[in-house]
mmCIF file of C-alpha atoms and ligand atoms in Angstrom:
data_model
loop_
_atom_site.group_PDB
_atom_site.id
_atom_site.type_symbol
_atom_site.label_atom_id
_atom_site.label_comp_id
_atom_site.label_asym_id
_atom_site.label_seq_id
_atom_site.Cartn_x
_atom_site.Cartn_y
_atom_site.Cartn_z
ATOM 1 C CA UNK A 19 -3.465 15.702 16.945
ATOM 2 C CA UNK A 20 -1.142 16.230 13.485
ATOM 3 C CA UNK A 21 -2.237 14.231 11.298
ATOM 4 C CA UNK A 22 1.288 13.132 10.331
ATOM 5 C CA UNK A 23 1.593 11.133 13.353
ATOM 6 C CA UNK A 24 -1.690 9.607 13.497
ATOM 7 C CA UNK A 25 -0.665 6.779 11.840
ATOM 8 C CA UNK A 26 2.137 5.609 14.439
ATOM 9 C CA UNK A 27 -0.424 4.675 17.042
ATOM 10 C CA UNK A 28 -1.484 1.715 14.859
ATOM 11 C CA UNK A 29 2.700 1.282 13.648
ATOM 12 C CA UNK A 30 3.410 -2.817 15.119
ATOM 13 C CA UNK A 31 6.543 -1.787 16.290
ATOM 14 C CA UNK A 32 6.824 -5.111 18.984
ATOM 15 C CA UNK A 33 5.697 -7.547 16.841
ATOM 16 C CA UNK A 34 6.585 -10.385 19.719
ATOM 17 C CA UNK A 35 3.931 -8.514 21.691
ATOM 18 C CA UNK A 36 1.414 -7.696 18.884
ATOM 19 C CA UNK A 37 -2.296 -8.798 19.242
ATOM 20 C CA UNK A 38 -4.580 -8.355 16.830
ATOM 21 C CA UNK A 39 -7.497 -7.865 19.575
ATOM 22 C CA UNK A 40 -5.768 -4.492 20.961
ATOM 23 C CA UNK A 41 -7.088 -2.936 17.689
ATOM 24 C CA UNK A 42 -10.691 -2.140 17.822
ATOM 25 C CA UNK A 43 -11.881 -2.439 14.385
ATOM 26 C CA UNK A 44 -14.232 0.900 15.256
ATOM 27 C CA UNK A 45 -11.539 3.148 16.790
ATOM 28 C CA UNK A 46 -11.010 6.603 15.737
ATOM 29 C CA UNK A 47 -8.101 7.653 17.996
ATOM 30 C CA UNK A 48 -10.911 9.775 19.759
ATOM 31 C CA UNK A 49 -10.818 12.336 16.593
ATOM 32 C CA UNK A 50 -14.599 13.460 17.088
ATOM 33 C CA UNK A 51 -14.442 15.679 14.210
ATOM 34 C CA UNK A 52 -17.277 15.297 11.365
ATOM 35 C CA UNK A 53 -17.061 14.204 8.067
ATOM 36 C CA UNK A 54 -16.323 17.299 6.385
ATOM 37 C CA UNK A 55 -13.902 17.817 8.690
ATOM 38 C CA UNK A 56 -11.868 14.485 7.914
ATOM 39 C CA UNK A 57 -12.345 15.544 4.100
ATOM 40 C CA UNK A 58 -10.417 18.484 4.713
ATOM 41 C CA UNK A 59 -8.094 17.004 6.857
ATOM 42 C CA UNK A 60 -7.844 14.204 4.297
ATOM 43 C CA UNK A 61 -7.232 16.771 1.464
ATOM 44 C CA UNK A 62 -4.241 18.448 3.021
ATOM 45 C CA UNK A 63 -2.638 15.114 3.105
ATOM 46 C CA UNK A 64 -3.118 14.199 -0.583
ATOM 47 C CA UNK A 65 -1.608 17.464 -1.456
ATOM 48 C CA UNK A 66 1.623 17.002 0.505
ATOM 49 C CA UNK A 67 1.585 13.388 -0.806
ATOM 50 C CA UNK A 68 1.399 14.727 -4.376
ATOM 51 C CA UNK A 69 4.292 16.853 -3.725
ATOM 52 C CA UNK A 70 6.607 14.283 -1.846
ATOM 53 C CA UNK A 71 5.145 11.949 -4.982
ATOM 54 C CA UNK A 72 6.555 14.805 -7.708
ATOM 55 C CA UNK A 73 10.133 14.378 -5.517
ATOM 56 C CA UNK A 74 9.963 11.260 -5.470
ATOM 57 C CA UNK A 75 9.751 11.172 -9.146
ATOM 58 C CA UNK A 76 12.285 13.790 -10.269
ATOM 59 C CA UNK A 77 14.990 12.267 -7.871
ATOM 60 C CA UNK A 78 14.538 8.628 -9.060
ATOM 61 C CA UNK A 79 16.354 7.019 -6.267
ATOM 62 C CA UNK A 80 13.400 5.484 -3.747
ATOM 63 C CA UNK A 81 10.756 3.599 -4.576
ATOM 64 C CA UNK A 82 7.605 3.195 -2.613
ATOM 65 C CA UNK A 83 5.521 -0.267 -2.033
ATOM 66 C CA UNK A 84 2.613 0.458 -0.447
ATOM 67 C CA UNK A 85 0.507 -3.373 0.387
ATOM 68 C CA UNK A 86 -2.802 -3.679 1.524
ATOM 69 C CA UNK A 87 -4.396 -6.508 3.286
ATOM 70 C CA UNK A 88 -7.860 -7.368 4.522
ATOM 71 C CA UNK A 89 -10.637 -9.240 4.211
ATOM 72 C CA UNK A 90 -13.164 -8.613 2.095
ATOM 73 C CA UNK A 91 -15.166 -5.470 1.867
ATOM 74 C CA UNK A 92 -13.333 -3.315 4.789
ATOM 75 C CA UNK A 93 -12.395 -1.151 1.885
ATOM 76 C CA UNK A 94 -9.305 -1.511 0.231
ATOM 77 C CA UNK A 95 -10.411 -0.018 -2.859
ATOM 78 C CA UNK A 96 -11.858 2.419 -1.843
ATOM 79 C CA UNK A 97 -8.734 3.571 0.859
ATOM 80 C CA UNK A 98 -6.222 3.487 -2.358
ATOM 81 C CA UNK A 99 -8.879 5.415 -4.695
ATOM 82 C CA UNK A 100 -8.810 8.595 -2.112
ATOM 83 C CA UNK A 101 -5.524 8.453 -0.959
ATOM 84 C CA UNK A 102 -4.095 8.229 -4.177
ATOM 85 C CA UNK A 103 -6.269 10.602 -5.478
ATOM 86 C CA UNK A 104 -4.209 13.742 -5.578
ATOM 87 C CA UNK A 105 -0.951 11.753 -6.979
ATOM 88 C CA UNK A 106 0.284 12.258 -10.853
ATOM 89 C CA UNK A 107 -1.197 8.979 -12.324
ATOM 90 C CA UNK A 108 2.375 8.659 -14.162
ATOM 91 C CA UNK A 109 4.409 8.010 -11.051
ATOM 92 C CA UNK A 110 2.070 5.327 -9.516
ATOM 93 C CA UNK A 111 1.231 1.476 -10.278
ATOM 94 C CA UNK A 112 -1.835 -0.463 -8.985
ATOM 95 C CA UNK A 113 -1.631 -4.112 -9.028
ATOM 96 C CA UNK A 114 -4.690 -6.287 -7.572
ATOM 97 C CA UNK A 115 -3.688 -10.210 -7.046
ATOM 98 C CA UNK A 116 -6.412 -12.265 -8.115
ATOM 99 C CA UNK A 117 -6.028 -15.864 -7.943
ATOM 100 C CA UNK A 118 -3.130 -17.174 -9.419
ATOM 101 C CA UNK A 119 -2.878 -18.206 -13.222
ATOM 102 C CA UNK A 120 -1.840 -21.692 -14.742
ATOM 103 C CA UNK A 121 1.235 -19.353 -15.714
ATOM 104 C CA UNK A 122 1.644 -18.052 -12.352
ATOM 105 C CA UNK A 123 1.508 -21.632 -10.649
ATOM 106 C CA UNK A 124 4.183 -22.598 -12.944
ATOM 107 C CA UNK A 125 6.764 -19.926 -10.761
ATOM 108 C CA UNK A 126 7.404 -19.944 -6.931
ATOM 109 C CA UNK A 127 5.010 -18.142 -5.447
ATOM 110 C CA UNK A 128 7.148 -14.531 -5.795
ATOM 111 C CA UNK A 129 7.259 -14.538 -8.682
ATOM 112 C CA UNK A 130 4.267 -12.608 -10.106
ATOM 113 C CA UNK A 131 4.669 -10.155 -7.063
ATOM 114 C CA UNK A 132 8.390 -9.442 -8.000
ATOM 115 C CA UNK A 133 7.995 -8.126 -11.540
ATOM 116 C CA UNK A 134 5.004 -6.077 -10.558
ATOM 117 C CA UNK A 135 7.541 -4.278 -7.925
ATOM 118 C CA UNK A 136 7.768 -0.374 -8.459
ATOM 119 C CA UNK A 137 10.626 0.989 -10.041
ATOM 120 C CA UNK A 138 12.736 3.756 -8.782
ATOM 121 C CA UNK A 139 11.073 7.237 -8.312
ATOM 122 C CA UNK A 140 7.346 5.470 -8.390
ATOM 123 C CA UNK A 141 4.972 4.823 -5.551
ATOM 124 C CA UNK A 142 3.428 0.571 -6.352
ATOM 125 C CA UNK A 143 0.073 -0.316 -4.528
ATOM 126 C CA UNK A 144 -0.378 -4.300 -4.279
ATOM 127 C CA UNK A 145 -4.014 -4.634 -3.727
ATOM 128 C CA UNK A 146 -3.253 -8.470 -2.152
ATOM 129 C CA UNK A 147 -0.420 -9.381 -2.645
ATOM 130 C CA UNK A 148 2.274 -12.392 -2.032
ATOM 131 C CA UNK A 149 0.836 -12.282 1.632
ATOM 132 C CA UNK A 150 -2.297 -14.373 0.432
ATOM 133 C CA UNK A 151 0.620 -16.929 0.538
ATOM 134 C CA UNK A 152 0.179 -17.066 4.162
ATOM 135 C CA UNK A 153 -3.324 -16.358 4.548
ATOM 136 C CA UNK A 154 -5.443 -17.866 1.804
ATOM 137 C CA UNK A 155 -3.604 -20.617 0.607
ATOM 138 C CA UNK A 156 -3.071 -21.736 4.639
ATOM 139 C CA UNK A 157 -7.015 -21.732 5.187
ATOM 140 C CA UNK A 158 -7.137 -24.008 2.002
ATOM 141 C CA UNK A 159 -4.917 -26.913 1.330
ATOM 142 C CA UNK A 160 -6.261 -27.523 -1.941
ATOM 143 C CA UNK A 161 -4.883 -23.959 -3.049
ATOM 144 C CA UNK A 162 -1.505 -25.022 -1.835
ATOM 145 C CA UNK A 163 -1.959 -28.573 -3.552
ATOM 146 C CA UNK A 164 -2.543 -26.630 -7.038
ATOM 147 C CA UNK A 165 0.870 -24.620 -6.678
ATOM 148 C CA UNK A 166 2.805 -28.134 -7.454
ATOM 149 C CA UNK A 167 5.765 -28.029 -5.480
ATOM 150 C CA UNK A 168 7.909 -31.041 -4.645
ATOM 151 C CA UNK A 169 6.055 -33.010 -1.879
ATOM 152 C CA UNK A 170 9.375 -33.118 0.169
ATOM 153 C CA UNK A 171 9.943 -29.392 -0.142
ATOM 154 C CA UNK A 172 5.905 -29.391 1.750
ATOM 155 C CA UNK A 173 6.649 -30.022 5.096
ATOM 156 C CA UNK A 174 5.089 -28.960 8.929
ATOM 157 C CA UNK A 175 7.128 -26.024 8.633
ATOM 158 C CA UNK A 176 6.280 -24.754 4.705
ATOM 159 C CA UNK A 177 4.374 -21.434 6.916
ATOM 160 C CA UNK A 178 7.422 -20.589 9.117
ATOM 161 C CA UNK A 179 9.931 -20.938 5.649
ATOM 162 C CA UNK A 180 7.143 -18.309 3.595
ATOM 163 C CA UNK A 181 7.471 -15.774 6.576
ATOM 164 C CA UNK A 182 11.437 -16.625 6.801
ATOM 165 C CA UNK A 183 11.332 -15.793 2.872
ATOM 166 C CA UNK A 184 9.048 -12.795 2.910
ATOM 167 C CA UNK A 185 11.892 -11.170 5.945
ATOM 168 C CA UNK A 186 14.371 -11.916 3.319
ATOM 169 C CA UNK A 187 12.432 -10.429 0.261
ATOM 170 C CA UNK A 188 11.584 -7.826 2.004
ATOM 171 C CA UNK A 189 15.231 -6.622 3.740
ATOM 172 C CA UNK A 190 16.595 -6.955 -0.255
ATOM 173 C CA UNK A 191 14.472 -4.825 -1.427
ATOM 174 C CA UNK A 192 14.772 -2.128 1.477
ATOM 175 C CA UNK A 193 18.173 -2.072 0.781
ATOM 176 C CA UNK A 194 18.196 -1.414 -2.290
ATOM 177 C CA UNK A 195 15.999 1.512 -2.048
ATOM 178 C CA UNK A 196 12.194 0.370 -1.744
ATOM 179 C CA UNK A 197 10.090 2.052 1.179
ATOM 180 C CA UNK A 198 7.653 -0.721 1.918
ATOM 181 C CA UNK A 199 4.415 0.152 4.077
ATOM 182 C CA UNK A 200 1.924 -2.850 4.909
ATOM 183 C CA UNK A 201 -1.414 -1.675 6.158
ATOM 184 C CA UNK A 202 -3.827 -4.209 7.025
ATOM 185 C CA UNK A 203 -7.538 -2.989 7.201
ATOM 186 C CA UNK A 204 -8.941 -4.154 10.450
ATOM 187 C CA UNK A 205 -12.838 -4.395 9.963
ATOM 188 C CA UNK A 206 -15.040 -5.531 12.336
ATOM 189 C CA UNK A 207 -17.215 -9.108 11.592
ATOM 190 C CA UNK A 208 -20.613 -7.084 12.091
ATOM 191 C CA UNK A 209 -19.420 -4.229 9.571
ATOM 192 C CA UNK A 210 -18.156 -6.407 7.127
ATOM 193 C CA UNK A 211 -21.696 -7.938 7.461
ATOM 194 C CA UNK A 212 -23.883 -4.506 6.799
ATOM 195 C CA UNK A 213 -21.345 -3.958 3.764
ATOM 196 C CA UNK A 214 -22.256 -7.252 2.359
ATOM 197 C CA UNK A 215 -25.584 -6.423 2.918
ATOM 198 C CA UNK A 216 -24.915 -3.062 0.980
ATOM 199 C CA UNK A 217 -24.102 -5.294 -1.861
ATOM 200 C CA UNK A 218 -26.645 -7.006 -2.280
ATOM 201 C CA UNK A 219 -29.823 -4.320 -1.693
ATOM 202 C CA UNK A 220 -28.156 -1.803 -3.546
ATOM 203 C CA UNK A 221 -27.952 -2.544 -7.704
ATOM 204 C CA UNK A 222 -24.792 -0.368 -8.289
ATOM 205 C CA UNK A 223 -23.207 -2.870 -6.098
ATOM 206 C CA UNK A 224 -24.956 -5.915 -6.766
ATOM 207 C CA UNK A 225 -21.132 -6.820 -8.810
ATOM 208 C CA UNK A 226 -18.985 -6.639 -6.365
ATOM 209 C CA UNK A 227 -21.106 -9.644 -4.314
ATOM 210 C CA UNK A 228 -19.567 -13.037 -4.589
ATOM 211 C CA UNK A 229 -20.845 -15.774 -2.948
ATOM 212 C CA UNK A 230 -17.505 -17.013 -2.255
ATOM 213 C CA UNK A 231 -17.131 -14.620 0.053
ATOM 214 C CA UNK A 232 -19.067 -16.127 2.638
ATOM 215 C CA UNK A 233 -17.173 -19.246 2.826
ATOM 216 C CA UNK A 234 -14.142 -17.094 3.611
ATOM 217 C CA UNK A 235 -15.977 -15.060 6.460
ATOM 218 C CA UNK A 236 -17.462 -18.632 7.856
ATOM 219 C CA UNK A 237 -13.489 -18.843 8.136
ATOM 220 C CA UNK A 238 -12.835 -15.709 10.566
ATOM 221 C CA UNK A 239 -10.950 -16.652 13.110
ATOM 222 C CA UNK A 240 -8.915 -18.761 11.439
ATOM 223 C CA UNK A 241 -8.056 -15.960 9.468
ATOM 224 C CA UNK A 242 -7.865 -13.584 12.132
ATOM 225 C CA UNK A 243 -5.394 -16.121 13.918
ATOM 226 C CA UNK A 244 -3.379 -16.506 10.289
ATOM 227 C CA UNK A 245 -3.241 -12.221 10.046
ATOM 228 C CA UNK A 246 -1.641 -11.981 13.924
ATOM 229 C CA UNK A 247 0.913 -14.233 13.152
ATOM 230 C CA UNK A 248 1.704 -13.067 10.134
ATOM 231 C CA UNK A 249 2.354 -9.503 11.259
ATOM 232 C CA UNK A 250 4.013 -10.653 14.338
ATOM 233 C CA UNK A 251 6.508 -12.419 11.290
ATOM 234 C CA UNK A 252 6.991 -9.924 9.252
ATOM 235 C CA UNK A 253 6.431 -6.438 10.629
ATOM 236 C CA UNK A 254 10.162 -5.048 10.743
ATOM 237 C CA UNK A 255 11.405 -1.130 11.176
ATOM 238 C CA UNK A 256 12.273 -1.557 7.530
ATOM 239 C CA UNK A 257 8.788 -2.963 6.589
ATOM 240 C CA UNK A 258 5.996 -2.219 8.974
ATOM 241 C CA UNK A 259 2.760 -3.242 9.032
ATOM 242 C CA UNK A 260 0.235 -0.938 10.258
ATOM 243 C CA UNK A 261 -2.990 -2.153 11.728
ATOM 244 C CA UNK A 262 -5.729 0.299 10.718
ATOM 245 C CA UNK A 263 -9.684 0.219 12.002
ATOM 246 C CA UNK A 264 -11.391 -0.251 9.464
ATOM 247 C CA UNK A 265 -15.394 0.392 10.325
ATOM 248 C CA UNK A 266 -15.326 3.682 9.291
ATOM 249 C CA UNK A 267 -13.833 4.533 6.145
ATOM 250 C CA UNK A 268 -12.890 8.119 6.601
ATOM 251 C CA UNK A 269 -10.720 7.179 9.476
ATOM 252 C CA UNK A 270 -9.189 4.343 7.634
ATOM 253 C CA UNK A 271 -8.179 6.745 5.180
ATOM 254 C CA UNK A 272 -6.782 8.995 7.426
ATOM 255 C CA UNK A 273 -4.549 6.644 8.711
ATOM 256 C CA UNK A 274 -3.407 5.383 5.988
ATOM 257 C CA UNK A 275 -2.356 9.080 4.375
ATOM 258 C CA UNK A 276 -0.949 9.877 7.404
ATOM 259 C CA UNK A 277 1.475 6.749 7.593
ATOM 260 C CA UNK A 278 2.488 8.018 3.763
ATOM 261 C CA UNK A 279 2.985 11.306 4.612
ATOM 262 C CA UNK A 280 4.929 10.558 7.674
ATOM 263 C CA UNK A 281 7.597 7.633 5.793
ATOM 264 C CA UNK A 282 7.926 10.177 2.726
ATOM 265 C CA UNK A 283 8.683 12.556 4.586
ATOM 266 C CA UNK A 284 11.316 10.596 6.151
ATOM 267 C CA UNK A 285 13.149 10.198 3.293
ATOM 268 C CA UNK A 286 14.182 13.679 2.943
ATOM 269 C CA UNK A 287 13.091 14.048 -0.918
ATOM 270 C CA UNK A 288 14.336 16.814 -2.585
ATOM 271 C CA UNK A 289 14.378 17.813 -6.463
ATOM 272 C CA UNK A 290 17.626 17.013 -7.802
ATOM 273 C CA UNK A 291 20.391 19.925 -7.661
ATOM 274 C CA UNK A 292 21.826 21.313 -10.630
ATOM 275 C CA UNK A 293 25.449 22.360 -10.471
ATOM 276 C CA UNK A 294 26.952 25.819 -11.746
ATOM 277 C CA UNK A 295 27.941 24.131 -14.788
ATOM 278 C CA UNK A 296 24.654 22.989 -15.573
ATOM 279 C CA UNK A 297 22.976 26.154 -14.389
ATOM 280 C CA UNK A 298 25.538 28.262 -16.740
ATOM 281 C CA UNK A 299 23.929 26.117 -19.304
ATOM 282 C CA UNK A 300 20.916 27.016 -18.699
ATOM 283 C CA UNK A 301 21.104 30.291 -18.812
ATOM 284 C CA UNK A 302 22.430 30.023 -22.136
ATOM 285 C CA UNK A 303 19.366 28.523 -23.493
ATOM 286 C CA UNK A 304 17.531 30.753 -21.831
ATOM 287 C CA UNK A 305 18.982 33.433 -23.688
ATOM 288 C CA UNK A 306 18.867 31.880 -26.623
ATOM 289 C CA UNK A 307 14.905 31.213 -27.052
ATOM 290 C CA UNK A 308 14.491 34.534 -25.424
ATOM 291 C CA UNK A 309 16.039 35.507 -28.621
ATOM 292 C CA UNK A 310 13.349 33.927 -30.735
ATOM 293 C CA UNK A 311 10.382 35.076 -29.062
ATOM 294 C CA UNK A 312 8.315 38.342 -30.098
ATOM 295 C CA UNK A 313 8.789 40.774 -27.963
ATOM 296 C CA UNK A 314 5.306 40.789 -25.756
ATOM 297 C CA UNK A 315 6.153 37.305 -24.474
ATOM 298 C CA UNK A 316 10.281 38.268 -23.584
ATOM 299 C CA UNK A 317 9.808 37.719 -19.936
ATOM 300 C CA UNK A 318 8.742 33.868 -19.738
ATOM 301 C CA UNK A 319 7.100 32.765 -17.076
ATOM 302 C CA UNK A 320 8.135 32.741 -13.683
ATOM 303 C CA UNK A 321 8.104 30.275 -10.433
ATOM 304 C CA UNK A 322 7.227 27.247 -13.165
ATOM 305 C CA UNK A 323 10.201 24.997 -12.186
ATOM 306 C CA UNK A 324 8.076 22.553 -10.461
ATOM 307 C CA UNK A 325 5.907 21.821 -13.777
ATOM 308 C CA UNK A 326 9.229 21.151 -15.705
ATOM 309 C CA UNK A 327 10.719 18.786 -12.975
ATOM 310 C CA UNK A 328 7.797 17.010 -13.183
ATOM 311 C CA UNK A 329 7.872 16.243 -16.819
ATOM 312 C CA UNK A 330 11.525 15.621 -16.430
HETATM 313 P P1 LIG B 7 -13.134 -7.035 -2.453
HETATM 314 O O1 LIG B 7 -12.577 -6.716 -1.106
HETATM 315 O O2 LIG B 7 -13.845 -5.854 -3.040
HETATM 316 O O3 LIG B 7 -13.968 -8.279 -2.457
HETATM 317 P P2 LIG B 7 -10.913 -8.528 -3.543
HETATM 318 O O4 LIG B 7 -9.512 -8.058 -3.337
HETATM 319 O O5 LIG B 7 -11.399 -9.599 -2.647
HETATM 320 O O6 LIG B 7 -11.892 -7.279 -3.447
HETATM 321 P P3 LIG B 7 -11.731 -10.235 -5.610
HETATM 322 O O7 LIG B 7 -11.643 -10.181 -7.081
HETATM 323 O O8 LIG B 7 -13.040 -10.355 -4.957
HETATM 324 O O9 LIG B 7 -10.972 -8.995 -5.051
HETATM 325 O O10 LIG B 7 -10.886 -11.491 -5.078
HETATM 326 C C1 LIG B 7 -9.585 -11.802 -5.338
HETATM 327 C C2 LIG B 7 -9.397 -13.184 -4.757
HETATM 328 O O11 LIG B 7 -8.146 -13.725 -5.144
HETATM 329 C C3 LIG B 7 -9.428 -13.209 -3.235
HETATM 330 O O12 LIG B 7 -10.411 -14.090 -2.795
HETATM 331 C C4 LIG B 7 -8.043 -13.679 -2.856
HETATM 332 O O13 LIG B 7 -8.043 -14.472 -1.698
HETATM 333 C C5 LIG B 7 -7.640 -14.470 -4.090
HETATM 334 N N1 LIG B 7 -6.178 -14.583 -4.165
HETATM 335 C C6 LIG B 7 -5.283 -13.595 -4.227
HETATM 336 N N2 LIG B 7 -4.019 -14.084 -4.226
HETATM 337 C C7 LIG B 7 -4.129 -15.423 -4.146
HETATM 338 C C8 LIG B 7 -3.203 -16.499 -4.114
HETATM 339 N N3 LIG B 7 -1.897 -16.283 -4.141
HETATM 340 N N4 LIG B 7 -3.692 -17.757 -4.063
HETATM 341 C C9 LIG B 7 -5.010 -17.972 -4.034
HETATM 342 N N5 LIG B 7 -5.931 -17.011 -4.088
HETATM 343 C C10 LIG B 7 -5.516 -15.753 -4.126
HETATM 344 MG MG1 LIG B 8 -13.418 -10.296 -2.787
#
């Protein structure tokens, strides 16, 4: 299978006839290829990601928002850490969304996701992001309560008008030139379990326990029923939501690299062209720092145009 296309089997391109229980948390697309294998495979992805990223950057036209959904522990960190790990650290932006601040309350509930959007020629990660609108803040009324709207603007529908206004915040921002990629990481009730577990034998990871957490997962199918609606609302060709199993972390990275790949690659990046006027010009520089070198260095290096595009 090329990797490049791996991603499309978990692509909700029907979302009327999307069901969360079609994805098997512990799928691996029948890849039975061993770890190192993945690493490798996972390694020739970052590097074409890396380039499309150094494109991306030098042509300063698209942006990239990658989001990333789950609950807790199927490894959201962990999926941006290695994906992202080949990419030049100036052309990226991670943002985690905590719970809001008194400041944050004080603005409609877009409005700390909106300023953190990537600018043109960057790739954005929201780790959580204005989804939790839909997810968290449905499974707890009190959350909503805090974000002190006008009662009469908090009707039976207030969950149908967030999805109406995500569409619409979404579409904007597609067209004006933001790839947007939604993954949500689909782990399994048993593996989020043995990784809570993890948490609490091992020290090292004694931190990232929170009792919290278990009230949320006491919450599961709520929020399992509150995730399938939400990407039946809101996955569109311009903003898809991809589904990815999540009990094994080396195929949820996969996946995820592979629906990067595959969207940069759609957009047909190329370093910016320099006309003959320009290129006349640069030959004239050339010529003239030629001039000022000593002799043993005169022929300047060669096949370095990628470095300088990068630095831009
Ligand atoms: P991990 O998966 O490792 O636990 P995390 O993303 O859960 O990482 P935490 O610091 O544990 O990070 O938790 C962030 C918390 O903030 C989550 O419980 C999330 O539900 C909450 N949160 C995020 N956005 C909102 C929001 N808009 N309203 C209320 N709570 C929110
Ligand atoms: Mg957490």
């Amino acid at each position: 299978m090329k990797i490049e296309t791996l991603a499309r089997r978990y692509r909700v391109d029907n979302p009327d006839r999307f069901r969360l229980s079609d994805i098997d948390p512990g799928d691996s697309a029948g890849l039975a290829i061993d770890k190192d294998e993945a690493r490798e495979m996972l390694k020739d992805s970052i590097r074409k990601l890396a380039d499309f990223q150094d494109m991306l950057y030098a042509q300063d036209r698209w942006a990239v928002l990658a989001i990333f959904q789950a609950m807790d522990a199927a490894g959201k960190d962990s999926a941006v850490e290695h994906v992202m790990s080949g990419v030049n650290p100036q052309g990226c932006q991670v943002y985690s969304f905590k719970t809001p601040t008194s400041q944050e309350l004080d603005h409609d509930f877009m409005w700390r996701t909106t300023v953190a959007m990537p600018e043109r020629g960057r790739i954005g990660i929201f780790n959580r992001s204005y989804y939790e609108e839909v997810l968290v803040v449905r499974a707890h009324p009190d959350i909503l309560a805090k974000q002190k709207l006008p009662p009469k603007l908090v009707g039976k529908d207030i969950w149908k008008e967030r999805f109406e206004d995500i569409r619409a915040f979404e579409k904007y921002h597609a067209r004006n030139g933001t790839l947007i990629l939604k993954f949500f990481l689909h782990v399994s009730k048993d593996e989020q379990a043995a990784r809570f577990l993890e948490r609490i034998d091992d020290p090292a990871k004694n931190w990232k326990f929170n009792l919290g957490d278990l009230s949320e997962r006491k919450r599961w199918d709520d929020y399992m029923r509150y995730y399938e609606e939400t990407i039946r609302e809101t996955s569109r060709p311009h903003a898809p939501w991809f589904v990815v199993p999540a009990d094994k972390k080396w195929f949820t990275r996969l996946v995820v690299a592979s629906a990067l790949v595959e969207a940069l690659e759609s957009l047909d990046l190329h370093y910016p062209r320099v006309d003959d006027a320009t290129r006349a010009e640069l030959q004239e520089a050339r010529v003239m720092l030629v001039a000022e070198l000593p002799e043993k260095k005169k022929n300047g290096k060669k096949g370095d145009n990628k470095d300088n595009a990068r630095r831009g």
